[in-house]
XYZ file of C-alpha atoms in Angstrom:
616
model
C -17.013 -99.146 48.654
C -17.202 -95.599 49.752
C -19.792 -93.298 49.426
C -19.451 -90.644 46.356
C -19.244 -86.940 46.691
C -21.873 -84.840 45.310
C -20.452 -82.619 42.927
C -21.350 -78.518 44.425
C -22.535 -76.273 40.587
C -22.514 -72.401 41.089
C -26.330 -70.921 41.326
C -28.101 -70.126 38.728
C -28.665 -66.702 37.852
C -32.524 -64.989 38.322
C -34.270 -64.272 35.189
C -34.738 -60.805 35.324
C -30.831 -60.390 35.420
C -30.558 -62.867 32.465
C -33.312 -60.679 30.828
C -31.076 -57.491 31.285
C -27.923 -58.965 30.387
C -29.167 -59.842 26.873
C -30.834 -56.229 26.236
C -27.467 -54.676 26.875
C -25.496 -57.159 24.895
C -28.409 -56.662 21.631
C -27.944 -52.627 22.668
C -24.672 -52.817 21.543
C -25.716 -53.162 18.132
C -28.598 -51.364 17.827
C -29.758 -48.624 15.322
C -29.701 -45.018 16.415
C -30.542 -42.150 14.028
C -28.846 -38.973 15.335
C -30.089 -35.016 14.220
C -29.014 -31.767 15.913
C -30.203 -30.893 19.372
C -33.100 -28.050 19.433
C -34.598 -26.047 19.395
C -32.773 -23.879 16.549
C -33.940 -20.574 15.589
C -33.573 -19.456 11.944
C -34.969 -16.110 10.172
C -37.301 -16.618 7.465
C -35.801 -15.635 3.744
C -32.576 -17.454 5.008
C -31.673 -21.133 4.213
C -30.989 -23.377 7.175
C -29.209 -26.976 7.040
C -30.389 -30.026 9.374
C -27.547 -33.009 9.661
C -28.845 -36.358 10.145
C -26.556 -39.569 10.300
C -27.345 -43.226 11.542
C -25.317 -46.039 13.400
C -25.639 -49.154 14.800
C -27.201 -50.569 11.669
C -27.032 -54.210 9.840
C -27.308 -54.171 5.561
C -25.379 -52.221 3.031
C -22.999 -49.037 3.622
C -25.649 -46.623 2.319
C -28.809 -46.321 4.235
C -32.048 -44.441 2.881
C -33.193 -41.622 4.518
C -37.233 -39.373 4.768
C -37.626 -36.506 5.969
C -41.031 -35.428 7.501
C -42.156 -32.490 9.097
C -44.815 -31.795 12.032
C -46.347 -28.236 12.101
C -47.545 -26.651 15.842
C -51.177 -26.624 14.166
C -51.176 -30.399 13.880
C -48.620 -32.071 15.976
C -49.682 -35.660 14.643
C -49.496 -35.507 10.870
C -46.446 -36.225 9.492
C -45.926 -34.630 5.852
C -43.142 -36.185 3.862
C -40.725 -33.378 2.607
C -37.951 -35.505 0.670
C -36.216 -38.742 0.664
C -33.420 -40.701 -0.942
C -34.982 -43.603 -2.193
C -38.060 -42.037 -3.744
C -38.608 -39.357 -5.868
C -42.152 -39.136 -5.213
C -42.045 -39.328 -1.578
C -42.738 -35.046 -1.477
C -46.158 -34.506 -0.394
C -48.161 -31.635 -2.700
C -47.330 -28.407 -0.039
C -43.367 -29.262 -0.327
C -43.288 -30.613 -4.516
C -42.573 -27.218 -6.170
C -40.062 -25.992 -3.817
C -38.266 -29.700 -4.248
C -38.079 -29.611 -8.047
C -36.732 -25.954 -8.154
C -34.140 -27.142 -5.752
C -34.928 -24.973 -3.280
C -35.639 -27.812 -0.899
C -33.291 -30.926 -1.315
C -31.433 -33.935 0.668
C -27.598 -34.273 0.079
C -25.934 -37.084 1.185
C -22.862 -36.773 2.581
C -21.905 -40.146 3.116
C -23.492 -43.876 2.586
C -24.859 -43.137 6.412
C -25.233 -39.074 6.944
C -27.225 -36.562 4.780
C -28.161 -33.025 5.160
C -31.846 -31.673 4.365
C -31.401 -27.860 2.981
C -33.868 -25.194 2.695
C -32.705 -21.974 0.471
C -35.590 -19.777 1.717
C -37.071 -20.439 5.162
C -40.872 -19.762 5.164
C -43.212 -18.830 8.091
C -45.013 -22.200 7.737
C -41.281 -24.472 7.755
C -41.681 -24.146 11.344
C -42.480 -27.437 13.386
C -40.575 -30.549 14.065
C -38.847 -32.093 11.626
C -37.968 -35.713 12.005
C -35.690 -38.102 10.433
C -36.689 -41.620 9.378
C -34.221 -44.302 8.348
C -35.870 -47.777 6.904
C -34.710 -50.877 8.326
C -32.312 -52.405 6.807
C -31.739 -54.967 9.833
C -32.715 -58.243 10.820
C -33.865 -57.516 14.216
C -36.190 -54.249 15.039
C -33.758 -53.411 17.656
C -32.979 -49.320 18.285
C -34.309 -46.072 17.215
C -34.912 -45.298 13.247
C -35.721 -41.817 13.411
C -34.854 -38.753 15.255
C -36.329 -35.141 15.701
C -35.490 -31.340 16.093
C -37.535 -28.509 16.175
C -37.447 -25.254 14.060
C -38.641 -22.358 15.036
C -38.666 -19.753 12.138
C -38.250 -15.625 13.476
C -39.189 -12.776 11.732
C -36.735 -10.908 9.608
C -35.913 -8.262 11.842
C -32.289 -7.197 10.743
C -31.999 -3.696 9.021
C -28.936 -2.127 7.193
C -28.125 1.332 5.855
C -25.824 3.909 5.284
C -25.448 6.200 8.222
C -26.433 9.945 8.084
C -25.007 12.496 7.768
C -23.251 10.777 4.094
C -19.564 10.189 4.640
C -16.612 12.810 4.656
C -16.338 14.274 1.081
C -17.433 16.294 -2.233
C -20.950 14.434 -2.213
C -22.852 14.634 -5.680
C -26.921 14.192 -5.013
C -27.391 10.981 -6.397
C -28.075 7.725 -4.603
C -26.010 5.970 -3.465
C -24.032 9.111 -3.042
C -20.631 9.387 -5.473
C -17.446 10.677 -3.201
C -14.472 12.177 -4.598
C -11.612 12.524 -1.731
C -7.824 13.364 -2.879
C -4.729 10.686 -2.190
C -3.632 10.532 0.803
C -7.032 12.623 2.500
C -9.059 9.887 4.870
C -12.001 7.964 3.645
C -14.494 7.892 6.835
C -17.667 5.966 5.887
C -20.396 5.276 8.463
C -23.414 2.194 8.599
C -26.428 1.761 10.916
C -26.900 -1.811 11.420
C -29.997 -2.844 13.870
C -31.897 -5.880 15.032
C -34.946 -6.170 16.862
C -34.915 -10.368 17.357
C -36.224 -11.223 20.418
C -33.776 -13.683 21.097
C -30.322 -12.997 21.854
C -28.433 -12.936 18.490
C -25.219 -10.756 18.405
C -24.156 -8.416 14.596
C -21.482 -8.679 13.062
C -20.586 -6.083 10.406
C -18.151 -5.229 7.906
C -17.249 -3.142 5.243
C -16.389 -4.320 1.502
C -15.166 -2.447 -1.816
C -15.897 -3.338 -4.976
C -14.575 -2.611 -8.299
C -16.768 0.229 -10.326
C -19.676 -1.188 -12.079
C -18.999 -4.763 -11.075
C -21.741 -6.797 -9.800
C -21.918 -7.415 -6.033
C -21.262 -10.609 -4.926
C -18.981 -12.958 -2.639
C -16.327 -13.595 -4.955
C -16.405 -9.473 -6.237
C -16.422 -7.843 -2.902
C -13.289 -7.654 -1.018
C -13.312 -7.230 2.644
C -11.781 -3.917 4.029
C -12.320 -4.156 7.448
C -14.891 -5.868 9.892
C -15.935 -6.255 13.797
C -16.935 -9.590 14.327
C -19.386 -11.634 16.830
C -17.101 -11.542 19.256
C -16.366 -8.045 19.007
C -12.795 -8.354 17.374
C -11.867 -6.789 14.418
C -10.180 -8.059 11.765
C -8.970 -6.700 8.391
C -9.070 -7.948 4.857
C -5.986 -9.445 3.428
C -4.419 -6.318 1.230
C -5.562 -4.255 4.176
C -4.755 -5.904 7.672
C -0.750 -3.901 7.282
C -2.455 -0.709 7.526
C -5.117 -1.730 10.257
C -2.196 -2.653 12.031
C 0.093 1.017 11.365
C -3.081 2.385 12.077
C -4.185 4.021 9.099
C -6.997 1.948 9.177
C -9.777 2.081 11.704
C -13.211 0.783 12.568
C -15.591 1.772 15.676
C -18.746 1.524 17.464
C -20.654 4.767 17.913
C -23.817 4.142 19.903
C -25.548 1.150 19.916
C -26.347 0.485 16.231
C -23.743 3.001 13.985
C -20.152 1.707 13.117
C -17.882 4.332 11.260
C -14.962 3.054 9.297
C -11.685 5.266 8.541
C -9.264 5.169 5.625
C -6.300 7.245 6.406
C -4.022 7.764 3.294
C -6.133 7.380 0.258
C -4.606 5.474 -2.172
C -5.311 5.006 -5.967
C -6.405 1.753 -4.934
C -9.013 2.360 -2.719
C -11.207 3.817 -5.532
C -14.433 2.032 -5.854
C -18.629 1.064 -4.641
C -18.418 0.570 -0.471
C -20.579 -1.617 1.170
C -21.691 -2.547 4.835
C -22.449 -6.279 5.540
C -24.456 -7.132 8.487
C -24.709 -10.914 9.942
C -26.625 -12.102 12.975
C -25.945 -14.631 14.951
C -27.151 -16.920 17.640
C -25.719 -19.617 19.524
C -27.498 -23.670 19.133
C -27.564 -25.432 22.137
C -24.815 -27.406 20.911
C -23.083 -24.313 21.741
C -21.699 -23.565 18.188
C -22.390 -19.974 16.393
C -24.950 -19.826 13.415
C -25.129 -17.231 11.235
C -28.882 -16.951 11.004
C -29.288 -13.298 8.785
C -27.419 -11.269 6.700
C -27.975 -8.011 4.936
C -25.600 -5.425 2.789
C -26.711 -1.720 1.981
C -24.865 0.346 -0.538
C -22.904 3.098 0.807
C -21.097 5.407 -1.437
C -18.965 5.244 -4.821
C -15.531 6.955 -4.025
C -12.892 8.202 -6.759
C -9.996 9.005 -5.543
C -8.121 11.821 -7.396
C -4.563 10.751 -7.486
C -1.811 13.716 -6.837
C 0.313 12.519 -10.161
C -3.069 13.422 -12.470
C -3.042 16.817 -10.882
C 0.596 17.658 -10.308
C 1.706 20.385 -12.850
C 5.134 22.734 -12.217
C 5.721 25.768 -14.767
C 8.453 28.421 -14.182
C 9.280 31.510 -15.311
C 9.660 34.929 -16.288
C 11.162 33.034 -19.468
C 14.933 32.998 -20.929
C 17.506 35.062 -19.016
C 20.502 37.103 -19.861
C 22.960 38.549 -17.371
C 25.727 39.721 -16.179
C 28.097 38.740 -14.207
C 27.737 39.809 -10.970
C 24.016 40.349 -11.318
C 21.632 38.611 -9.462
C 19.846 36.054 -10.986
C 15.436 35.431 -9.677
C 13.536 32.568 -10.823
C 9.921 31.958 -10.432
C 8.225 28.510 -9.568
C 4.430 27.613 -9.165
C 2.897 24.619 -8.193
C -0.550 24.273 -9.579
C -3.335 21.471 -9.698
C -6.580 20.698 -7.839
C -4.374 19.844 -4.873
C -4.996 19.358 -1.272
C -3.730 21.601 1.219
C 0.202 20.858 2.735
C -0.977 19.962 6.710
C -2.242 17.067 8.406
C -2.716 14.909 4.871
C -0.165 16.066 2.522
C 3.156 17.819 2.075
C 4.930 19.411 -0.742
C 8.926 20.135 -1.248
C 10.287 21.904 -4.237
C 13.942 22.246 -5.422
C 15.407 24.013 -8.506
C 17.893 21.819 -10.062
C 21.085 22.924 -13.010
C 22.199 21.687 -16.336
C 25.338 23.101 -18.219
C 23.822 23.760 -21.847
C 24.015 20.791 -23.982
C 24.400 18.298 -21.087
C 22.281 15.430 -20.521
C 19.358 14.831 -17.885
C 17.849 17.484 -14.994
C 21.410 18.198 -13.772
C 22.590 18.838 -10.073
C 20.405 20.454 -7.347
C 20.790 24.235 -6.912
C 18.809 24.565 -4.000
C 15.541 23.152 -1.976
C 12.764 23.700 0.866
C 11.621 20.232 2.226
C 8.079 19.402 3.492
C 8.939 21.173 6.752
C 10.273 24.668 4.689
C 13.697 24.105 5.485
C 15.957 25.117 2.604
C 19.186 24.073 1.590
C 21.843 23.888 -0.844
C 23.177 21.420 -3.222
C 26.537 20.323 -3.537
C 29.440 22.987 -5.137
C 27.258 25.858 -3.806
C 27.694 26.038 -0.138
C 28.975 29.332 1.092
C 27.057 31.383 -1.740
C 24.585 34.027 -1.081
C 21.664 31.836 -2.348
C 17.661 31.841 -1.061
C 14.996 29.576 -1.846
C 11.621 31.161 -0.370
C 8.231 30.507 -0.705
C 6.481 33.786 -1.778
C 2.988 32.842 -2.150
C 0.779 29.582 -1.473
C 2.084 27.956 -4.346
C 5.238 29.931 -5.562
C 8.230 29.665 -5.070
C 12.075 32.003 -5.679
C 15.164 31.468 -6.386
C 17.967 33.928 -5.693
C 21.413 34.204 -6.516
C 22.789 37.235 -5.207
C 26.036 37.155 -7.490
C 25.833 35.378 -11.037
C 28.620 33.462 -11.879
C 29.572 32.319 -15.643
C 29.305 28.890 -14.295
C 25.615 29.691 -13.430
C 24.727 29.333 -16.635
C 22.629 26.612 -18.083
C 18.895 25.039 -17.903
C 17.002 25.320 -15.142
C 14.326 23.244 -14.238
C 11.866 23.446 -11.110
C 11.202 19.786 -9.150
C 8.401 19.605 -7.053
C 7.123 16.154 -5.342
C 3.956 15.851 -3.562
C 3.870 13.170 -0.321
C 1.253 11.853 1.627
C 1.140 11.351 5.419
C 0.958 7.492 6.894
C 0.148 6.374 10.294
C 1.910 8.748 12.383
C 4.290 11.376 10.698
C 5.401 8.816 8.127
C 5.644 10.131 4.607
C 5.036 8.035 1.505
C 5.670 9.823 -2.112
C 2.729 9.882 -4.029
C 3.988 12.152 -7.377
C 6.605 14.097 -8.712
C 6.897 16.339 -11.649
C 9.547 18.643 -13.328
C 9.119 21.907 -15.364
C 10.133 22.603 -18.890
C 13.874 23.503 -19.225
C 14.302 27.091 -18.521
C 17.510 28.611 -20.756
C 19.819 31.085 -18.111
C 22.733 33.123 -19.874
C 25.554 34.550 -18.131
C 28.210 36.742 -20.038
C 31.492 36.024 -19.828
C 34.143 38.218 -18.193
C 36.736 37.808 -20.969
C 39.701 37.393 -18.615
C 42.710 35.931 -20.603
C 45.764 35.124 -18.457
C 49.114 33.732 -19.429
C 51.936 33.074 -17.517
C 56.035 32.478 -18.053
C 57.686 30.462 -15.134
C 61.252 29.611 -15.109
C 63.946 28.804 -12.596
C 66.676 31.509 -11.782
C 69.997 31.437 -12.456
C 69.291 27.856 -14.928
C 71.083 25.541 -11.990
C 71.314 24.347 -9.022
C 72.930 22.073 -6.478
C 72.142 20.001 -3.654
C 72.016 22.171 -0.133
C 71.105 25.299 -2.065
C 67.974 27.119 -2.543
C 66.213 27.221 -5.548
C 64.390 30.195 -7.006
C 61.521 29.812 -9.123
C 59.814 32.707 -10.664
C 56.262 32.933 -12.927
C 54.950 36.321 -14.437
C 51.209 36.644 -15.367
C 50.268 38.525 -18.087
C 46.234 39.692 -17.774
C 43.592 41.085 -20.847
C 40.627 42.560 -20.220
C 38.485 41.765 -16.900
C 36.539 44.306 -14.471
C 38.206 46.585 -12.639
C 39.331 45.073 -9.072
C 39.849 41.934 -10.743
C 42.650 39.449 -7.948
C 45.347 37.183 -9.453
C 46.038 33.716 -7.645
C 48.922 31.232 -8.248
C 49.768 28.275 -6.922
C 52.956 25.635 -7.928
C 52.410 22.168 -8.352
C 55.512 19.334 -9.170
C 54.926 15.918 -11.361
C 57.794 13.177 -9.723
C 59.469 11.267 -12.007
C 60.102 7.298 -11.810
C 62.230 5.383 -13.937
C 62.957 8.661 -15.686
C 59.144 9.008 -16.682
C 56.776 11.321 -15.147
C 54.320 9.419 -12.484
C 50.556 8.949 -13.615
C 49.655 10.480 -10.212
C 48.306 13.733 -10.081
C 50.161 16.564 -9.663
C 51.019 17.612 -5.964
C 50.626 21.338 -4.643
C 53.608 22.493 -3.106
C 52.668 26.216 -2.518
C 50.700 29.357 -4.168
C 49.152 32.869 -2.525
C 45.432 33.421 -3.020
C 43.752 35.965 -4.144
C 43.135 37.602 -0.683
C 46.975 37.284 -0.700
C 47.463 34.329 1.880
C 49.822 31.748 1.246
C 48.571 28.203 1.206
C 51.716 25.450 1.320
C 51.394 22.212 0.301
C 53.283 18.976 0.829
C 57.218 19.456 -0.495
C 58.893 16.071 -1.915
C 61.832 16.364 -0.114
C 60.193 17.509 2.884
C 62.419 20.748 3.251
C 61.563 24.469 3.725
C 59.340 26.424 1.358
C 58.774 29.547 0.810
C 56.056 31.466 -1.679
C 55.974 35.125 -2.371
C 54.718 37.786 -4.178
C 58.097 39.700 -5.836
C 55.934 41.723 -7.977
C 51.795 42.615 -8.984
C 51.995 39.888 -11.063
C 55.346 38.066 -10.294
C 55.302 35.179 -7.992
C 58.320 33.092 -6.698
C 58.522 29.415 -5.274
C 61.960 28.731 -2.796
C 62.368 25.387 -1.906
C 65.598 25.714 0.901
C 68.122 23.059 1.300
C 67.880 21.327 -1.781
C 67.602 17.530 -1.890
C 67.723 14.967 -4.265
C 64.259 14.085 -3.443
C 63.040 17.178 -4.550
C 63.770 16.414 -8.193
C 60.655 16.870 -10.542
C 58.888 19.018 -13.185
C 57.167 21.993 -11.745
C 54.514 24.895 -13.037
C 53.170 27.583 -12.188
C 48.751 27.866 -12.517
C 47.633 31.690 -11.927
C 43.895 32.089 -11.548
C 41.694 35.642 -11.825
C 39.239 36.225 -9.667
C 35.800 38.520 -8.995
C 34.503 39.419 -6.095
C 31.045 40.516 -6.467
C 28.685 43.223 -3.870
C 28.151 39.769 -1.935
C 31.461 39.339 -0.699
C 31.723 36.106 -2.713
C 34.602 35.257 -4.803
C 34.392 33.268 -8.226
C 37.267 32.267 -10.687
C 36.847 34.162 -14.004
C 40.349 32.610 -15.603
C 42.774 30.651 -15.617
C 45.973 29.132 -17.110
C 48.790 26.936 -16.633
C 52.945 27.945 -17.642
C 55.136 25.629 -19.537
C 57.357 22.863 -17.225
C 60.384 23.954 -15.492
C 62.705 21.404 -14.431
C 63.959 21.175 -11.735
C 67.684 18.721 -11.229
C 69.692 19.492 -8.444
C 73.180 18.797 -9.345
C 76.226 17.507 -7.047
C 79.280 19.863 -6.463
C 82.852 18.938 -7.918
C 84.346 18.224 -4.836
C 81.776 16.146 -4.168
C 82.394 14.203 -7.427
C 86.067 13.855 -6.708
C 85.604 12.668 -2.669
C 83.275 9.864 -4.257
C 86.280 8.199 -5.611
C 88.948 8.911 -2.712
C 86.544 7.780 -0.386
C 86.164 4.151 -2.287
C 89.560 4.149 -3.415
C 90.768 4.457 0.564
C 88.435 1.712 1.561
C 89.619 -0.858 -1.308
C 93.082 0.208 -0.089
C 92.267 -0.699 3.296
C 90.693 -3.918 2.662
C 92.940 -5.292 0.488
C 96.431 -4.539 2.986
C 94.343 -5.866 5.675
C 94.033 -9.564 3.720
C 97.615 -9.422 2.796
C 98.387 -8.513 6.492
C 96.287 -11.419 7.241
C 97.956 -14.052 5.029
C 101.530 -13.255 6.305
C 100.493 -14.015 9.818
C 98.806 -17.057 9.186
C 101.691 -18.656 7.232
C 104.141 -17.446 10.021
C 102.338 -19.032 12.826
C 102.294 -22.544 10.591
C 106.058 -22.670 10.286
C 106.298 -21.257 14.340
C 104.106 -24.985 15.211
C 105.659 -27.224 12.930
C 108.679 -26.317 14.794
């Protein structure tokens, strides 16, 4: 029998390697309590908020926490501030503050709580530690963890900045503002800190309603650097921090000055400045460690619509025609100047008496002072001109009958946006103002007929009119025009009648459009006789035509203005066919049936004779 082989095992490991093998397998699982790292710097009067959460632990989901605390004077007493497991864990220094609430533990999960103190106090400074009770089976890990606090001075300071801001400024404190819509709204703060560490402010401003109490939820953010030096605007305001009708700046080291541009209704109420410090925790997050708000000013903003007021005169007119006709307009109101924040335009605007609403627009000036004229009244000798600061003229050189009616004077107030951007802040109108303008009493009638009672195609027809005039001012000018209606299916069209031709008062003929696109001629025969030729006659020229003279005045302007008018009975107008061409009608279609029909009995012969020729 052979000899056996040993069997060869691997070598045992050394202790001290076994030893540190099964400390990091049991470190897996062991307990660590885990708080903020320090130190971190808080202000007294401010509250301050310590995290503290444990892991690694055996037992139930919710673990118990204390909270002690370990002031620089004795570093080795521990004196119990709260805990979650017993209510009477507070030692005497910390029981008051813990059953006003002022110092309490919220949990935030079965593993994490929070220890808050509302007002920091000198003596909260130390190291605060927290403990967490075993809940394991092994005492394996840490149970507790500190942080120190180190509690500064209060050395933030907030006010309004001097000189008070831009404004009327009542002497009362906080100071009461009253700035016009659309003036700006300039506000200044001094915010300082003397904190020996580095901290860095923050500050905004904040409006309020009137009389409301001041508060988070009541005071909306205007407009506000931040830590980081950006600024930012408040919700309803971050459109016009971006136009930039909004604006906030640094002057100095400690004074920030905030502008409104375009006051607004809106922006009525108590300003505030908010200051915040900051400082940065070694975790490298940003705590707000201070915070302070002074009272600026109370601003009332006058709105332009409460002060807007238009009246007119020199009261009810009567003129003739002719005459000119000056009306008076002043604005009025505790109004700011037209410039930089504001502009004004004002228009005078026309009603025939008895009809509805303000009418049409005579005439204007703009917010620049460039004037112009409504529709139906370009080419008349008319001036709008400002005469004073707040008055305004109207001028018509020549009244007309048409001119009158109620007047009424429209002025509209705008304010200036970012840039030149106008927005209209008010309007208003002045009572009606009654203008009469006597007639002329110019009664024309007028005859028209058509000479010699026919006519034929290819000849030229004569039409003649006569006006007839009663009363009217000396110079008085007659006009008259002819106009045809075109009949289809032996009705007259529902179109409008078409000018063919007429001679204007300055005695130049006008010529219009001619249905059957012939010749036309129009004269005046006679001072008050007028005559239409239409040449070469056509069919197409069929229709029922009249005759409309018109008066006319022309006033020390030069301008011209229709005092009358009228319109002559119908003359129609058939042009009939000569006899010869009624009888070569019939000869021509009685040749051509003629023709036709020998040419089909021509036909039929020659057919049948070329049959009979084959068949052969």
């Amino acid at each position: 029998m052979g000899a056996l082989r040993p069997t060869l095992l691997p070598p045992s490991p050394p202790p001290l390697l076994l030893l540190l093998l099964l400390m990091l397998g049991m470190g897996c699982w062991a307990r660590e309590v885990l708080v903020p790292e320090g130190p971190l710097y808080r202000v007294t009067g401010t509250a301050v908020s310590i995290s503290c959460n444990v892991t690694g632990y055996e037992g139930p989901a919710q673990q118990n926490f204390e909270w002690f605390l370990y002031r620089p004077e004795a570093p080795d007493t521990a004196l119990g501030i709260v805990s979650t497991k017993d209510t009477q864990f507070s030692y005497a220094i910390f029981k008051s503050r813990v059953v006003a609430g002022e110092v309490q533990v919220q949990r935030l999960q079965g593993d994490a709580v929070v220890l808050k103190i509302a007002r920091l106090q000198a003596q909260d400074a130390g190291i605060y530690e927290c403990h967490t009770p075993s809940t394991d089976t092994r005492y394996l890990g840490s149970y507790s963890g500190k942080v120190e606090l180190r509690v500064l001075p209060d050395a933030l300071q907030v006010s309004a900045a001097p000189p008070g801001p831009r404004g009327r400024q009542a002497p009362t404190s906080p100071p009461r503002l009253m700035v016009h819509e659309g003036q700006e709204l300039a506000l200044g703060c001094l915010a300082r800190t003397s904190t020996q560490k580095h901290t860095h402010l923050a500050v905004s401003f904040g409006r309020s309603v009137p009389e409301a109490p001041v508060g988070r939820a009541t005071l909306q953010e205007v407009v506000g650097i931040r830590s980081d030096l950006a600024v930012e605007a408040g919700a309803p305001y971050a459109e016009r921090l971006a136009a930039g009708e909004l604006r906030l700046g640094k002057e100095g080291t400690d004074r920030y000055r905030m502008v409104v541009g375009g006051a607004q209704a809106g922006d009525a109420g108590t300003y505030h400045c908010t200051a915040a410090e900051w400082i940065q925790d070694p975790d490298g997050s940003w705590a707000q460690i201070a915070e302070k708000r002074a009272v600026l000013a109370h601003v009332d903003v006058q709105t332009l619509s409460s002060q807007l007021a238009v009246t007119v005169g020199p009261g009810e007119r009567r003129i003739g025609p002719g005459e000119p006709l000056e009306l008076l307009c002043n604005v009025s109101g505790a109004l700011p100047p037209a410039g930089r924040h504001a502009a004004y335009s004002v228009g005078w605007e026309m009603a025939p008496a008895g009809a509805p609403g303000p009418g049409r627009l005579v005439a204007q000036l703009d917010t620049e002072g460039v004037g112009s004229l409504g529709p139906g009244y370009e080419g008349r000798h008319i001036a709008m001109e400002k005469v004073a600061s707040r008055t305004y003229r109207l001028r018509l050189e020549a009244a007309r009958p048409g001119d009158a009616g109620t007047y009424r004077c429209l002025a509209k107030a705008y304010v200036r946006g970012s840039g030149t951007r106008l927005r209209e802040a008010a309007s208003a109108r002045s009572r009606p103002l009654p203008v009469h303008v006597r007639e002329e009493g110019v009664v024309l009638e007028a005859v028209a007929w058509l000479a010699g009672g026919t006519v034929y195609r290819g000849e030229t027809a004569s039409l003649l009119c006569n006006i007839s005039v009663r009363g009217g001012p000396p110079g008085l000018r007659l006009a008259a025009s002819w106009w045809v209606e075109r009949p289809e299916d032996g009705e007259l069209s529902s179109v409008p009648a078409q000018l063919v031709g007429g001679v204007g008062q300055d005695g130049v003929a006008e010529l219009g459009v001619r249905p059957g696109g012939g010749p036309v001629s129009v004269e005046l025969v006679a001072p008050r006789s007028h005559r239409l030729r239409l040449h070469s006659l056509g069919p197409e020229d069929e229709g029922v035509y009249h005759c409309a003279p018109s008066a006319w005045v022309q006033h020390a302007d030069y301008s011209w203005y229709q005092a009358g008018s009228a319109r002559s009975g119908p003359v129609t107008v058939y042009p009939y066919m000569h006899a010869l061409d009624t009888l070569f009608v019939p000869l021509l279609v009685g040749t051509g049936v003629a023709l036709v029909t020998g040419a089909t009995v021509l036909g039929t012969i020659t057919c049948c004779f070329m049959k009979r020729l084959r068949k052969r």
